[in-house]
């Protein structure tokens, strides 16, 4: 049996490598979960949404009509909230979390398995009556609480690779909370492992790209080194040509074939040899620009 620690959950909690084993472990640890008939003690992940609903309810009581009326006072929405609440409490029992919020009149929820987030959704199964409210098509508010529902885990918040449970005869979602919570924990672990592999693959791609860029840069530096070497060869030839020319002129004067003022000749010779030294790659130090192998 192989176990490992996860960095984003308490270290005392061991996670089996086998996901089926993890599911069985979590299902056993969660145990039996009941869904209270009322939200008397809601999970903290629902508090903000419920407070917002209560403010709407209070405004509606004060006025005959208000645009911002309660959005989840209908039987189906109340059932959704109770299921989410039971699910969040079950996850909390295992050191995880969940929360829900309202957006455009809909309940949006997610689970947090360690530092890994997964989308959660409870929708109506099959055809049902709808109404248009504030520009949106919504389930009819008078649909009964017995309306068939399905809960879906959306790991990537993109409706891909989803896992779902639904009302099935007498087996309602409320009787499957422990199973769903264990499934969410497994899905979170699976996503976490996938993220590790993706991070490793991304790091490898970055390493390969950096090495490619390094090799390209070294190739550029070596090309520059080669060009500088060629320049050194050309400069050395020019310096040697000047020195050879000065020597030839000196011999010609010594042989008496040319009548040149000695002082002027001496000055010219010093100047010419100084120019040769100036362009000589060894004496000028220009050779140092390509003496050592390029490095980054």
PDB file of N, CA, C and O in Angstrom, residues 30-39 82-90 93 173-178:
ATOM      1  N   UNK A  30     -16.384   9.767   6.238  1.00  0.00           N
ATOM      2  CA  UNK A  30     -17.506  10.715   6.252  1.00  0.00           C
ATOM      3  C   UNK A  30     -18.700  10.116   6.988  1.00  0.00           C
ATOM      4  O   UNK A  30     -19.380  10.790   7.763  1.00  0.00           O
ATOM      5  N   UNK A  31     -18.922   8.841   6.743  1.00  0.00           N
ATOM      6  CA  UNK A  31     -20.023   8.170   7.437  1.00  0.00           C
ATOM      7  C   UNK A  31     -21.394   8.611   6.941  1.00  0.00           C
ATOM      8  O   UNK A  31     -21.531   9.154   5.846  1.00  0.00           O
ATOM      9  N   UNK A  32     -22.386   8.407   7.770  1.00  0.00           N
ATOM     10  CA  UNK A  32     -23.749   8.762   7.396  1.00  0.00           C
ATOM     11  C   UNK A  32     -23.958  10.261   7.521  1.00  0.00           C
ATOM     12  O   UNK A  32     -23.546  10.881   8.489  1.00  0.00           O
ATOM     13  N   UNK A  33     -24.589  10.846   6.506  1.00  0.00           N
ATOM     14  CA  UNK A  33     -24.845  12.298   6.489  1.00  0.00           C
ATOM     15  C   UNK A  33     -26.350  12.528   6.360  1.00  0.00           C
ATOM     16  O   UNK A  33     -26.992  11.980   5.463  1.00  0.00           O
ATOM     17  N   UNK A  34     -26.875  13.328   7.235  1.00  0.00           N
ATOM     18  CA  UNK A  34     -28.293  13.676   7.158  1.00  0.00           C
ATOM     19  C   UNK A  34     -28.442  15.106   6.661  1.00  0.00           C
ATOM     20  O   UNK A  34     -27.563  15.937   6.853  1.00  0.00           O
ATOM     21  N   UNK A  35     -29.557  15.369   6.013  1.00  0.00           N
ATOM     22  CA  UNK A  35     -29.834  16.706   5.487  1.00  0.00           C
ATOM     23  C   UNK A  35     -30.972  17.307   6.297  1.00  0.00           C
ATOM     24  O   UNK A  35     -32.134  16.882   6.166  1.00  0.00           O
ATOM     25  N   UNK A  36     -30.682  18.294   7.158  1.00  0.00           N
ATOM     26  CA  UNK A  36     -31.742  18.906   7.986  1.00  0.00           C
ATOM     27  C   UNK A  36     -32.834  19.535   7.127  1.00  0.00           C
ATOM     28  O   UNK A  36     -32.586  19.969   5.991  1.00  0.00           O
ATOM     29  N   UNK A  37     -34.023  19.581   7.653  1.00  0.00           N
ATOM     30  CA  UNK A  37     -35.143  20.167   6.932  1.00  0.00           C
ATOM     31  C   UNK A  37     -35.034  21.688   6.831  1.00  0.00           C
ATOM     32  O   UNK A  37     -35.655  22.303   5.965  1.00  0.00           O
ATOM     33  N   UNK A  38     -34.251  22.285   7.732  1.00  0.00           N
ATOM     34  CA  UNK A  38     -34.101  23.747   7.723  1.00  0.00           C
ATOM     35  C   UNK A  38     -32.626  24.103   7.842  1.00  0.00           C
ATOM     36  O   UNK A  38     -31.812  23.319   8.335  1.00  0.00           O
ATOM     37  N   UNK A  39     -32.292  25.321   7.382  1.00  0.00           N
ATOM     38  CA  UNK A  39     -30.908  25.805   7.446  1.00  0.00           C
ATOM     39  C   UNK A  39     -30.691  26.583   8.741  1.00  0.00           C
ATOM     40  O   UNK A  39     -30.318  27.754   8.738  1.00  0.00           O
ATOM     41  N   UNK A  82     -30.113  23.422   0.793  1.00  0.00           N
ATOM     42  CA  UNK A  82     -29.960  22.428   1.858  1.00  0.00           C
ATOM     43  C   UNK A  82     -28.986  21.320   1.437  1.00  0.00           C
ATOM     44  O   UNK A  82     -28.211  20.825   2.261  1.00  0.00           O
ATOM     45  N   UNK A  83     -29.033  20.934   0.175  1.00  0.00           N
ATOM     46  CA  UNK A  83     -28.098  19.909  -0.313  1.00  0.00           C
ATOM     47  C   UNK A  83     -26.667  20.436  -0.297  1.00  0.00           C
ATOM     48  O   UNK A  83     -25.740  19.741   0.159  1.00  0.00           O
ATOM     49  N   UNK A  84     -26.479  21.674  -0.784  1.00  0.00           N
ATOM     50  CA  UNK A  84     -25.136  22.270  -0.744  1.00  0.00           C
ATOM     51  C   UNK A  84     -24.634  22.370   0.693  1.00  0.00           C
ATOM     52  O   UNK A  84     -23.471  22.098   0.986  1.00  0.00           O
ATOM     53  N   UNK A  85     -25.499  22.765   1.596  1.00  0.00           N
ATOM     54  CA  UNK A  85     -25.114  22.915   2.993  1.00  0.00           C
ATOM     55  C   UNK A  85     -24.636  21.582   3.579  1.00  0.00           C
ATOM     56  O   UNK A  85     -23.581  21.507   4.222  1.00  0.00           O
ATOM     57  N   UNK A  86     -25.414  20.524   3.354  1.00  0.00           N
ATOM     58  CA  UNK A  86     -25.032  19.205   3.862  1.00  0.00           C
ATOM     59  C   UNK A  86     -23.718  18.745   3.238  1.00  0.00           C
ATOM     60  O   UNK A  86     -22.863  18.141   3.911  1.00  0.00           O
ATOM     61  N   UNK A  87     -23.551  19.044   1.965  1.00  0.00           N
ATOM     62  CA  UNK A  87     -22.329  18.648   1.259  1.00  0.00           C
ATOM     63  C   UNK A  87     -21.113  19.392   1.800  1.00  0.00           C
ATOM     64  O   UNK A  87     -20.053  18.790   2.055  1.00  0.00           O
ATOM     65  N   UNK A  88     -21.246  20.702   2.022  1.00  0.00           N
ATOM     66  CA  UNK A  88     -20.131  21.493   2.564  1.00  0.00           C
ATOM     67  C   UNK A  88     -19.756  21.023   3.975  1.00  0.00           C
ATOM     68  O   UNK A  88     -18.579  20.975   4.325  1.00  0.00           O
ATOM     69  N   UNK A  89     -20.755  20.692   4.761  1.00  0.00           N
ATOM     70  CA  UNK A  89     -20.479  20.216   6.120  1.00  0.00           C
ATOM     71  C   UNK A  89     -19.750  18.870   6.081  1.00  0.00           C
ATOM     72  O   UNK A  89     -18.850  18.616   6.888  1.00  0.00           O
ATOM     73  N   UNK A  90     -20.136  18.006   5.139  1.00  0.00           N
ATOM     74  CA  UNK A  90     -19.455  16.717   4.999  1.00  0.00           C
ATOM     75  C   UNK A  90     -18.011  16.918   4.568  1.00  0.00           C
ATOM     76  O   UNK A  90     -17.097  16.246   5.064  1.00  0.00           O
ATOM     77  N   UNK A  93     -15.830  18.113   7.403  1.00  0.00           N
ATOM     78  CA  UNK A  93     -15.478  17.015   8.308  1.00  0.00           C
ATOM     79  C   UNK A  93     -14.159  16.378   7.910  1.00  0.00           C
ATOM     80  O   UNK A  93     -13.438  15.832   8.758  1.00  0.00           O
ATOM     81  N   UNK A 173     -30.961  12.799  -3.933  1.00  0.00           N
ATOM     82  CA  UNK A 173     -29.595  13.321  -3.718  1.00  0.00           C
ATOM     83  C   UNK A 173     -29.266  13.396  -2.230  1.00  0.00           C
ATOM     84  O   UNK A 173     -28.119  13.189  -1.831  1.00  0.00           O
ATOM     85  N   UNK A 174     -30.276  13.685  -1.423  1.00  0.00           N
ATOM     86  CA  UNK A 174     -30.057  13.820   0.012  1.00  0.00           C
ATOM     87  C   UNK A 174     -29.507  12.535   0.632  1.00  0.00           C
ATOM     88  O   UNK A 174     -28.804  12.572   1.644  1.00  0.00           O
ATOM     89  N   UNK A 175     -29.805  11.397   0.019  1.00  0.00           N
ATOM     90  CA  UNK A 175     -29.316  10.118   0.540  1.00  0.00           C
ATOM     91  C   UNK A 175     -27.933   9.768  -0.006  1.00  0.00           C
ATOM     92  O   UNK A 175     -27.361   8.744   0.375  1.00  0.00           O
ATOM     93  N   UNK A 176     -27.412  10.612  -0.871  1.00  0.00           N
ATOM     94  CA  UNK A 176     -26.134  10.322  -1.526  1.00  0.00           C
ATOM     95  C   UNK A 176     -25.037  11.325  -1.163  1.00  0.00           C
ATOM     96  O   UNK A 176     -23.996  11.369  -1.808  1.00  0.00           O
ATOM     97  N   UNK A 177     -25.270  12.113  -0.119  1.00  0.00           N
ATOM     98  CA  UNK A 177     -24.323  13.172   0.232  1.00  0.00           C
ATOM     99  C   UNK A 177     -22.934  12.616   0.518  1.00  0.00           C
ATOM    100  O   UNK A 177     -21.912  13.150   0.047  1.00  0.00           O
ATOM    101  N   UNK A 178     -22.853  11.531   1.297  1.00  0.00           N
ATOM    102  CA  UNK A 178     -21.540  10.962   1.620  1.00  0.00           C
ATOM    103  C   UNK A 178     -20.844  10.493   0.353  1.00  0.00           C
ATOM    104  O   UNK A 178     -19.639  10.734   0.155  1.00  0.00           O
TER     105      UNK A 178
END
